[in-house]
XYZ file of C-alpha atoms in Angstrom:
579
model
C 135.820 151.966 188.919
C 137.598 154.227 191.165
C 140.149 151.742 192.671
C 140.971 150.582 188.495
C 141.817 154.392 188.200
C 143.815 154.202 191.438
C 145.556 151.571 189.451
C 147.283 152.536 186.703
C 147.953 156.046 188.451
C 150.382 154.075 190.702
C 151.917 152.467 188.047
C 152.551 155.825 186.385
C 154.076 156.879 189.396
C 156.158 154.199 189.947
C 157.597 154.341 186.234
C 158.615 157.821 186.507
C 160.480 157.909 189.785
C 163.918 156.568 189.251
C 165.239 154.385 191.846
C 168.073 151.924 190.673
C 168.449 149.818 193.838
C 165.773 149.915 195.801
C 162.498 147.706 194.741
C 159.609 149.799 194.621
C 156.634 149.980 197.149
C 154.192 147.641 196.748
C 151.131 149.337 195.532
C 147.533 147.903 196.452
C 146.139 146.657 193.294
C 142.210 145.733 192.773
C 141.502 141.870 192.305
C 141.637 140.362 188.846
C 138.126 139.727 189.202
C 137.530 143.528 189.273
C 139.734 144.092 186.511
C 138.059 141.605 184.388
C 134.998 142.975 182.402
C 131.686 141.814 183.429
C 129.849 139.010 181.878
C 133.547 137.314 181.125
C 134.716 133.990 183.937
C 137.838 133.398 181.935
C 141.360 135.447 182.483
C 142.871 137.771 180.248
C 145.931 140.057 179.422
C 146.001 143.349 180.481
C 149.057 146.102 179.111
C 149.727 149.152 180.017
C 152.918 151.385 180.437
C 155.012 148.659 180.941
C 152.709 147.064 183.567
C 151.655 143.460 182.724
C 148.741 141.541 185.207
C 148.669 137.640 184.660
C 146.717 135.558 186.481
C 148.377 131.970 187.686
C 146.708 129.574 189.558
C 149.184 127.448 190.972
C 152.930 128.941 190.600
C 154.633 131.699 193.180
C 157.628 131.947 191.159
C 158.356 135.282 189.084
C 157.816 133.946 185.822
C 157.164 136.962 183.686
C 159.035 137.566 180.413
C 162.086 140.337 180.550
C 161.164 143.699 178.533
C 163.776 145.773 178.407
C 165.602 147.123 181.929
C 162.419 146.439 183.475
C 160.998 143.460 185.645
C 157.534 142.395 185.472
C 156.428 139.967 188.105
C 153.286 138.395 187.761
C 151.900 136.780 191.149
C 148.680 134.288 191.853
C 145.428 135.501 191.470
C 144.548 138.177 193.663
C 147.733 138.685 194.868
C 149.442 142.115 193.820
C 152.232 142.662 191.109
C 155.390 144.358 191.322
C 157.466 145.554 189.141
C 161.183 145.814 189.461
C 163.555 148.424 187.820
C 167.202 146.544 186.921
C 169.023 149.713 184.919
C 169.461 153.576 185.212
C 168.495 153.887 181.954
C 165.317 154.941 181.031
C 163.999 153.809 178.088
C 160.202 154.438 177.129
C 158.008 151.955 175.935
C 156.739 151.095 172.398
C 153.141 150.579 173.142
C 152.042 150.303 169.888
C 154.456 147.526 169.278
C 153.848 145.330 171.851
C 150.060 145.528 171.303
C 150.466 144.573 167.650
C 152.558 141.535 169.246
C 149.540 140.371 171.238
C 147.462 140.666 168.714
C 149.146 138.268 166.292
C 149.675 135.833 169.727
C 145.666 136.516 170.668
C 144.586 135.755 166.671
C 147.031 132.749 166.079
C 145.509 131.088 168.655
C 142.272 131.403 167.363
C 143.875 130.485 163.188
C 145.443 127.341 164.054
C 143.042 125.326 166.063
C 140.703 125.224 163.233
C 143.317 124.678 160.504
C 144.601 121.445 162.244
C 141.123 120.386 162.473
C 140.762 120.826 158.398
C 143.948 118.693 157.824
C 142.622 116.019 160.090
C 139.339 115.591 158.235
C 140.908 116.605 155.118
C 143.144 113.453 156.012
C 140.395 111.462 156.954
C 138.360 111.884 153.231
C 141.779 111.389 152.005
C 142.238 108.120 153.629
C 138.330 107.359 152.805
C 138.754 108.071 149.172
C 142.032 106.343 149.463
C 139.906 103.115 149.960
C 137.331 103.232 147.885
C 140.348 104.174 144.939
C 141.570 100.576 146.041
C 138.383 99.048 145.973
C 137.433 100.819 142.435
C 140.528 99.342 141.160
C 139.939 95.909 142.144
C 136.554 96.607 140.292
C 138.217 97.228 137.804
C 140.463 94.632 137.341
C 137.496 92.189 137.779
C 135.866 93.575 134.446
C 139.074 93.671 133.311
C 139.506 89.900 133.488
C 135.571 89.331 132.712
C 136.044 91.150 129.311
C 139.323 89.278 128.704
C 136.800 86.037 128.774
C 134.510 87.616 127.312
C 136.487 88.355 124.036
C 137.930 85.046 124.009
C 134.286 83.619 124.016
C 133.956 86.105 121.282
C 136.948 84.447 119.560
C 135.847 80.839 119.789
C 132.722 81.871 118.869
C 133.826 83.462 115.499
C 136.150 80.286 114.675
C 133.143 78.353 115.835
C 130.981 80.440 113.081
C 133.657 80.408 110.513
C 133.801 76.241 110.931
C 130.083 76.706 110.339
C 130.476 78.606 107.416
C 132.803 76.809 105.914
C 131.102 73.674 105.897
C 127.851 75.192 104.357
C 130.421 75.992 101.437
C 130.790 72.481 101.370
C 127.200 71.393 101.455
C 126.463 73.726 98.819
C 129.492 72.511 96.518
C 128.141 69.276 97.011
C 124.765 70.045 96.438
C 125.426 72.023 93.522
C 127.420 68.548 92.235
C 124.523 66.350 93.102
C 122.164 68.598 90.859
C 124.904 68.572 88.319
C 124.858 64.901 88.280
C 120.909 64.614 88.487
C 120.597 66.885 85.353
C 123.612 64.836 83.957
C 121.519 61.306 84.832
C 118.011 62.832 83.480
C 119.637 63.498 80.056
C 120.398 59.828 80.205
C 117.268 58.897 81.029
C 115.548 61.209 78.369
C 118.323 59.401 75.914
C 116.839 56.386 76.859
C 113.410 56.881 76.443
C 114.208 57.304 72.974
C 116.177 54.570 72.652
C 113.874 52.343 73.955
C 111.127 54.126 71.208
C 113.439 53.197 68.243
C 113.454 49.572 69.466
C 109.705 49.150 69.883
C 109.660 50.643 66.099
C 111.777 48.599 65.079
C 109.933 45.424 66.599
C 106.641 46.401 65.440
C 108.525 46.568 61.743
C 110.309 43.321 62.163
C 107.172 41.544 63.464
C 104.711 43.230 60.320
C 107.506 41.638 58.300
C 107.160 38.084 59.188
C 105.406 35.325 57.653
C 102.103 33.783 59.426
C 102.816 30.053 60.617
C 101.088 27.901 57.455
C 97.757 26.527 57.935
C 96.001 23.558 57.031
C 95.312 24.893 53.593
C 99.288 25.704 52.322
C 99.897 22.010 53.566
C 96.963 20.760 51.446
C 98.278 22.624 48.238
C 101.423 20.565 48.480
C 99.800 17.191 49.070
C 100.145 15.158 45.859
C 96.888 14.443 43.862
C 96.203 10.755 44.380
C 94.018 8.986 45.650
C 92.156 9.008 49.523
C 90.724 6.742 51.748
C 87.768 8.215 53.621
C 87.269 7.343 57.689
C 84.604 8.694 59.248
C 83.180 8.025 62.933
C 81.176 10.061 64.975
C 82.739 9.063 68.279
C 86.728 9.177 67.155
C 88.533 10.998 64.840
C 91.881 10.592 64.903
C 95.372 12.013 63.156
C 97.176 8.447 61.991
C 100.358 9.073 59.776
C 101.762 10.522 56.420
C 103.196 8.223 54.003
C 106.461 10.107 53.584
C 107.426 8.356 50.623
C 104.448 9.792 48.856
C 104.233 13.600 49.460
C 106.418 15.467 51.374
C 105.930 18.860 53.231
C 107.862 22.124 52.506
C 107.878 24.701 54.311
C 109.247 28.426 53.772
C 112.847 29.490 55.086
C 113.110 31.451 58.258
C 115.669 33.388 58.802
C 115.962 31.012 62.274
C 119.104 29.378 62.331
C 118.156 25.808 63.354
C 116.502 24.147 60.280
C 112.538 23.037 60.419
C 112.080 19.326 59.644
C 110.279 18.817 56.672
C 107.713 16.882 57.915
C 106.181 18.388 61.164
C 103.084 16.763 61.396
C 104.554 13.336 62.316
C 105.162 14.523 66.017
C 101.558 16.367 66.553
C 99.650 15.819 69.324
C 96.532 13.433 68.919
C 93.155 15.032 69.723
C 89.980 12.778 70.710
C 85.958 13.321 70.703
C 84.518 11.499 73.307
C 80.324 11.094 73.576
C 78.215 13.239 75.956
C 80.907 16.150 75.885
C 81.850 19.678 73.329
C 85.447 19.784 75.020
C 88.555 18.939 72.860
C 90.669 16.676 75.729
C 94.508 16.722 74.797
C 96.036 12.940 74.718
C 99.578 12.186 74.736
C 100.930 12.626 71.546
C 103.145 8.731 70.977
C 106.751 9.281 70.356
C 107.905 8.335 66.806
C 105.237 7.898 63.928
C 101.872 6.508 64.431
C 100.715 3.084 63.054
C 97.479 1.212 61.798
C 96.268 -2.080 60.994
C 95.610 -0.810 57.721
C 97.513 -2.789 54.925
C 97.367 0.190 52.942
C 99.041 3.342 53.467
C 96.841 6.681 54.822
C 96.775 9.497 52.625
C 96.581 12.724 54.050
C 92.426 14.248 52.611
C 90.587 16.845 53.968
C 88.691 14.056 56.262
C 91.769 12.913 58.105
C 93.315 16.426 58.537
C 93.612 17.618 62.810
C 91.191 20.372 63.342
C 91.917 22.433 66.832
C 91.955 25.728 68.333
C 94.223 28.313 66.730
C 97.667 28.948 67.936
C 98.394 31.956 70.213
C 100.014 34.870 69.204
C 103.395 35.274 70.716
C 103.929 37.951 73.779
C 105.514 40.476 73.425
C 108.269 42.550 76.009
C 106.712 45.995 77.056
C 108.764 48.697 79.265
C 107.155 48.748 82.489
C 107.248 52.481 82.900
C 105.024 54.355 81.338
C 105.919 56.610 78.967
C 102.538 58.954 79.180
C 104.143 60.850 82.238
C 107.287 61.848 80.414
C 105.501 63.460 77.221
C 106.242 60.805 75.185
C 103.703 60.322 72.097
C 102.722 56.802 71.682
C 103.226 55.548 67.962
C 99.886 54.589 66.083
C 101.825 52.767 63.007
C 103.884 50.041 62.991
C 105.630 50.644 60.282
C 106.273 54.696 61.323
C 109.653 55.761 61.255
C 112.115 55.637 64.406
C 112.685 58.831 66.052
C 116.138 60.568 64.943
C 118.442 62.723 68.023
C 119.165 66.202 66.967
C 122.719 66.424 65.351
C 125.374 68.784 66.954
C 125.151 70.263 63.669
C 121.577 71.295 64.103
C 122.099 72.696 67.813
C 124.012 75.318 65.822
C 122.397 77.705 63.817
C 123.541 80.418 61.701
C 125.669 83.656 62.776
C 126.042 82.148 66.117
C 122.651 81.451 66.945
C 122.230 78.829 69.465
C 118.708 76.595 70.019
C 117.719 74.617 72.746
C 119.261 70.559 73.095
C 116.084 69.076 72.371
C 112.667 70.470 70.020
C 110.116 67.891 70.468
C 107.508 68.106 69.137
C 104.296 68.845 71.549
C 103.075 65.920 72.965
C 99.671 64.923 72.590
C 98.546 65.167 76.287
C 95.403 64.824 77.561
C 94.380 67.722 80.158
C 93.595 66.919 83.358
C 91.451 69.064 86.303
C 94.176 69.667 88.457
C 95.109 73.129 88.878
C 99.085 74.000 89.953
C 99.511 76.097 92.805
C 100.736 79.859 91.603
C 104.334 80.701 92.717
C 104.732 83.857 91.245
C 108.287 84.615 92.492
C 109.473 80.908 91.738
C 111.681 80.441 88.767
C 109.509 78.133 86.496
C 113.332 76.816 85.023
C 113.724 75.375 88.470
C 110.577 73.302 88.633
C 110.488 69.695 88.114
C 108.963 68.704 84.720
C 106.083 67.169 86.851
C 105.268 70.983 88.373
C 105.793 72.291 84.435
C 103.490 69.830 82.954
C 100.343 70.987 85.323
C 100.576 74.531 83.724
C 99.670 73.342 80.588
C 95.645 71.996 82.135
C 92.799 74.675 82.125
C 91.631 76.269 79.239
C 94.013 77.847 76.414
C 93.665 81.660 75.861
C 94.835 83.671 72.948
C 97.498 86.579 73.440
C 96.467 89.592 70.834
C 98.338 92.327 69.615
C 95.930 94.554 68.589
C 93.799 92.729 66.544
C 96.525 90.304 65.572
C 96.679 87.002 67.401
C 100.021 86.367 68.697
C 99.824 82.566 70.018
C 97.045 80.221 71.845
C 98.388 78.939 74.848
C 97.482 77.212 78.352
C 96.323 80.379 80.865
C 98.366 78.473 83.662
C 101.519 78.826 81.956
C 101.167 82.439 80.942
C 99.658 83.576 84.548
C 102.997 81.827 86.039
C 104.863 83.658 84.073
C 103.522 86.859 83.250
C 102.588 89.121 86.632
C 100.383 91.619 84.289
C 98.180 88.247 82.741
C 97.972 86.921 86.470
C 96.008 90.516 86.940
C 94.140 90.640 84.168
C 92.788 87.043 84.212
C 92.121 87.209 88.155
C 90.075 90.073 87.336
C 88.558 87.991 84.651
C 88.700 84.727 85.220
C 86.134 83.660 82.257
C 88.171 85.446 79.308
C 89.860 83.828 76.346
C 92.000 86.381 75.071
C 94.026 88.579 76.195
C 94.775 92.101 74.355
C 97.690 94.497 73.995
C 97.808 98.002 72.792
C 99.134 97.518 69.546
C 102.255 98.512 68.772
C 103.582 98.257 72.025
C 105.923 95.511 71.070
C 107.551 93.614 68.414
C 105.330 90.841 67.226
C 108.097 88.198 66.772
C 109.699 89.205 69.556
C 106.652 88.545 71.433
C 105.739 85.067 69.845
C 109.160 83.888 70.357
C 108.804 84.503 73.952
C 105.195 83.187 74.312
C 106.768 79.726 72.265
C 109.036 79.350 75.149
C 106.613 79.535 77.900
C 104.403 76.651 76.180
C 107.579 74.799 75.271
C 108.102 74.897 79.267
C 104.953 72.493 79.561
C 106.246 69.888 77.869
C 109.694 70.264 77.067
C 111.930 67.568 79.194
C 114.722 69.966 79.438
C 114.240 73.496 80.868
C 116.080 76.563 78.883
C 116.209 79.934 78.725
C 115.531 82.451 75.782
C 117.798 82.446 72.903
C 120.331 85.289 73.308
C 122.776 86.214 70.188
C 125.541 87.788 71.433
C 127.005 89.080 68.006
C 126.784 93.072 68.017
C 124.473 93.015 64.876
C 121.546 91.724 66.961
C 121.583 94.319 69.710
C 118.404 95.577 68.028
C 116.951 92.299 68.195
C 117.824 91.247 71.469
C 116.683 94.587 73.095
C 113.118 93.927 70.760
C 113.080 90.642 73.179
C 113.907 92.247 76.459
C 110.634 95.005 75.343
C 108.308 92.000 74.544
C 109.113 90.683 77.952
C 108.371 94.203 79.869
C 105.415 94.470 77.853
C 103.866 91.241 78.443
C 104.890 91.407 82.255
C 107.536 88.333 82.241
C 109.823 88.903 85.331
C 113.407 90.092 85.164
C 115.020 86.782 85.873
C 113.839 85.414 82.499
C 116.003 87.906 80.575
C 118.431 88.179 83.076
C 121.504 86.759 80.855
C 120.061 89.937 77.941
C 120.666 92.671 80.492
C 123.883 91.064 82.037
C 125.688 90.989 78.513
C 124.136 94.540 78.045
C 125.639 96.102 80.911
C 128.714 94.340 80.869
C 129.481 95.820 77.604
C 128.317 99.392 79.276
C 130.775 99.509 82.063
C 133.137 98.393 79.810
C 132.239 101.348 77.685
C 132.439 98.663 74.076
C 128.738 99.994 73.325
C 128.237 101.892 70.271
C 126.094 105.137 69.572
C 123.644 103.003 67.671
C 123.395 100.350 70.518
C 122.543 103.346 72.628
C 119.923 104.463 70.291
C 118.430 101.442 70.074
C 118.469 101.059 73.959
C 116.428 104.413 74.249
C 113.669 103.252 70.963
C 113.276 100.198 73.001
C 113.302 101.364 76.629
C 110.560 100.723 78.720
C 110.822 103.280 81.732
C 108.462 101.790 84.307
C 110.933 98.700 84.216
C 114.030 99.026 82.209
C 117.718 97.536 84.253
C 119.715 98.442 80.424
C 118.494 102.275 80.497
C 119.059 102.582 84.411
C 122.514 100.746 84.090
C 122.948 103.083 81.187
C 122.019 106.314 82.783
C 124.225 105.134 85.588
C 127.333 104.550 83.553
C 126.730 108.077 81.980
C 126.587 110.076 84.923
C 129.452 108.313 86.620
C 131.799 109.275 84.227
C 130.415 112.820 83.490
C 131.171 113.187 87.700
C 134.233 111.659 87.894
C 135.540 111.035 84.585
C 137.896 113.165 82.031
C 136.649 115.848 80.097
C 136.348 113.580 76.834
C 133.593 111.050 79.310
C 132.010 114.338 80.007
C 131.754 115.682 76.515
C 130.540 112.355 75.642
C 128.137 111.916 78.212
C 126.277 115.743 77.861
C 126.234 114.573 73.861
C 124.677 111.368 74.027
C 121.901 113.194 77.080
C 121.273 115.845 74.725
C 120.515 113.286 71.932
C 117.693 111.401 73.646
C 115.110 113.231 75.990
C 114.393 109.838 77.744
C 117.688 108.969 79.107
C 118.363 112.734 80.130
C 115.823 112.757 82.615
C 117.012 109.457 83.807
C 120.644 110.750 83.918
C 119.151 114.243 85.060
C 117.469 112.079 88.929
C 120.138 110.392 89.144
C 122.792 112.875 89.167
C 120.281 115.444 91.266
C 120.218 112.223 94.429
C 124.210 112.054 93.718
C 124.456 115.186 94.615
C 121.930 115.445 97.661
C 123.748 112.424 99.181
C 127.419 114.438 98.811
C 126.300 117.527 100.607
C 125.161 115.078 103.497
């Protein structure tokens, strides 16, 4: 400690005393080792008063840096340091300066080494994420590409559908042709079937009509009275000859066009009795007349006269299908009258009216066991007249209105058709009638509708309801489309009734009485003409002009049943807005 004190005394000294020329003494100066703090192998800089102390380890040469006039010599380690004045002039050192100096050297040193090793990793992740940008593109392309097929797939696909598509248009074009033609060809046949009943009529007529073939007896009322000649053997009896030039044979006209010879027994066979045997043998009948030995000619008596088996009667042509199947009733008189088609007059009735093509009469069919299998979503219109015909087995129930009986008709039919009978009878199967709350309906309009569903058993040709379409039978119509409710009949049966109904709503050509007469005859459990109503109304009252609005509040505030309707329906408009 002593000699470090020793030190920088000297170099005090030598600072102060100003010698231009002369180099200063050399001054004894401790060891860097000593000078270095304890604990610490590596050199470092030392400053003060102008005296700097670096340690070189290979280098004699004065390599210090110029500061100011003054000379600072730095030597090897452990070697001593001098320091040479070069000017007069004294000038005094900025201590504070220089230190700050070092400081920015000493802490640069220690900035920059880690900053360069930053950018060099920095540069590395760079580089890495450079790559895997690269390889994230190329990804990318490759999906790219893969959804480029993927949508043309897509594309073939949806041509490949539309072909599809387009050719089940077709099949259904055509099939809706071939059922056009096989309705077209089952009117023919129907057409025939009657045709083929006026000519068996009209055979049976012709054939009452003709004359029997004469027998033995006219011929002997035309035989002249004279005298016979009796032959009689028990073995032989044989047909000989007419004297023509006696008695001649007339017989009646026939409306045949080749003439009948007026003698016709001259070619008949000859029939022979033999002993031992009851049989009749058939001989050869000889060509031309027959001759005896007799000198005197053979008069025909009741002796001589042929006796043999009767003639046939002839056949006659039957169709070979048989007519039972089609509902055809079988004629029990031959003389009954030929069955007349319905004019196009008749198909017409009055104020626009139309009927069904053909009103037979119900066929007198015999019931069978078998029971038809229950499709109560299937369309009994498009059943085959085979399916039809089984509703009308089982046992026939009557449909009441109160205490008045409606109509008697098969229970098959009526459960087909009516979803509330199929209840009622399942629940009792052994029932005959069936009951409804009187009042609940029209009558008429309920027995016209029950007609139709028996006419389905037999009828050949499948219709619908009559609908009237003239504005002055809105009442009735919507008395129909209340009988059907009532009894249960699905939708589809009255479908054309509510179609012209709500047609004529949207297209707002209803009148105030129409609309009354909707609301008498509504039926709210199941009603499409008040809900298409109510719907209409409430439409317009939202987005309509203020005369739809005035109308709409008028014709609510008229009829309690078709404001609540309009009253939901407006309430779930307005719930679905605000979502």
């Amino acid at each position: 400690m002593s000699s470090a004190t020793a030190f920088w005394a000297a170099g005090k000294e030598i600072v102060a005393t100003p010698t231009p020329t002369t180099p200063a003494p050399a001054i004894q100066t401790p060891t860097m080792a000593d000078a270095l703090p304890k604990g610490g192998s590596e050199p470092t800089t030392q400053q003060s008063n102008g005296l700097v102390s670096k340690s070189k380890t290979n280098d004699h040469k004065p390599n210090g840096p110029q500061n100011g006039n003054w000379v600072v010599l730095t030597a090897p380690v452990n070697q001593t340091t001098l320091v040479y004045k070069t000017a007069p002039v004294i000038k005094r050192a900025c201590w504070a300066d220089e230190e700050d100096d070092d400081d920015d050297t000493f802490l640069t040193q220690f900035v920059t080494q880690p900053t360069q090793t930053e950018m060099t990793r920095l540069e590395k992740e760079n580089a890495v994420k450079e790559e895997g940008i690269k390889k994230l593109e190329e990804v990318l392309a490759t999906k790219t590409l893969r959804i480029a097929e993927l949508e043309g797939a897509i594309r073939e696909r949806d041509a490949y559908i539309d072909d599809l598509e387009h050719d089940l248009q077709k099949k259904d074009n055509e099939i809706e042709e071939l059922k056009q033609k096989n309705h077209e060809q089952y009117v023919e046949i129907q057409e025939l079937h009657c045709e083929v009943g006026e000519k068996d009529d009209h055979i049976k007529r012709t054939e009452a009509k003709l004359e029997p073939i004469p027998t033995t007896e006219d011929i002997k009322s035309l035989i002249l009275h004279s005298g016979s000649s009796t032959t009689s053997d028990d073995t032989k009896v044989s047909f000989e000859m007419i004297n023509t030039s006696e008695a001649e044979v007339a017989l009646p006209k026939t409306p045949e066009p080749i003439k009948t010879p007026k003698v016709a027994l001259l070619t008949s066979p000859k029939f022979t009795k033999s002993e031992g045997t009851t049989d009749t043998q058939k001989t050869e009948a000889n060509h031309g007349p027959a001759f005896s030995d007799s000198t005197s000619p053979t008069f025909v008596t009741k002796e001589t006269l042929k006796e043999g088996p009767p003639v046939p009667k002839p056949k006659k042509l039957t169709f070979p299908i048989d007519l039972s199947k089609y509902g055809k009733k079988p004629s029990t008189s031959p003389a009954a009258s030929p069955a007349t088609k319905p004019s196009p007059a008749s198909r017409t009735a009055k104020n626009g009216e139309t009927t069904p093509w053909v009103h037979l009469s119900k066929p007198s069919r015999t019931k069978t066991d078998v029971k038809p299998v229950f499709k109560p979503l299937a369309d009994i219109r498009k059943m085959s007249f085979e399916e039809r015909a089984l509703f009308g087995n089982g046992q026939d129930v009557t449909v009441k209105l109160g205490d008045v009986a409606l109509k008697t008709l098969p229970q098959y039919i009526l459960m087909q058709c009516s979803s509330k009978a199929m209840e009622y009878f399942k629940a009792n199967p052994k029932a005959t009638s069936w009951k409804l709350p009187e009042g609940s309906m029209d009558a008429e309009a309920a027995r016209a509708f029950l007609n139709w569903m028996h006419e389905m058993t037999y009828q050949g040709r499948v219709y619908s309801i009559a609908l009237n379409t003239s504005p002055t039978k809105d009442e009735k119509n919507l008395r129909i489309c209340r009988a059907a409710r009532v009894l249960g009949v699905k939708n589809t049966y009255i479908g054309h009734f509510t179609k012209q109904f709500c047609d004529r709503i949207r297209a707002k050509e209803i009148s105030c009485d129409t609309i009354s007469a909707i609301c008498e005859q509504s039926y709210p459990d199941n009603d499409p003409v008040l809900d298409c109503l109510a719907n209409n109304l409430v439409d317009r009252k939202i987005r309509g002009s203020a005369e739809d609005k005035a109308f709409a509040e008028k014709v609510a505030a008229r009829h309690p049943v078709l404001k609540a309707k309009m009253d939901n329906i407006e309430k779930r408009v307005r719930t679905t807005r605000r979502k």
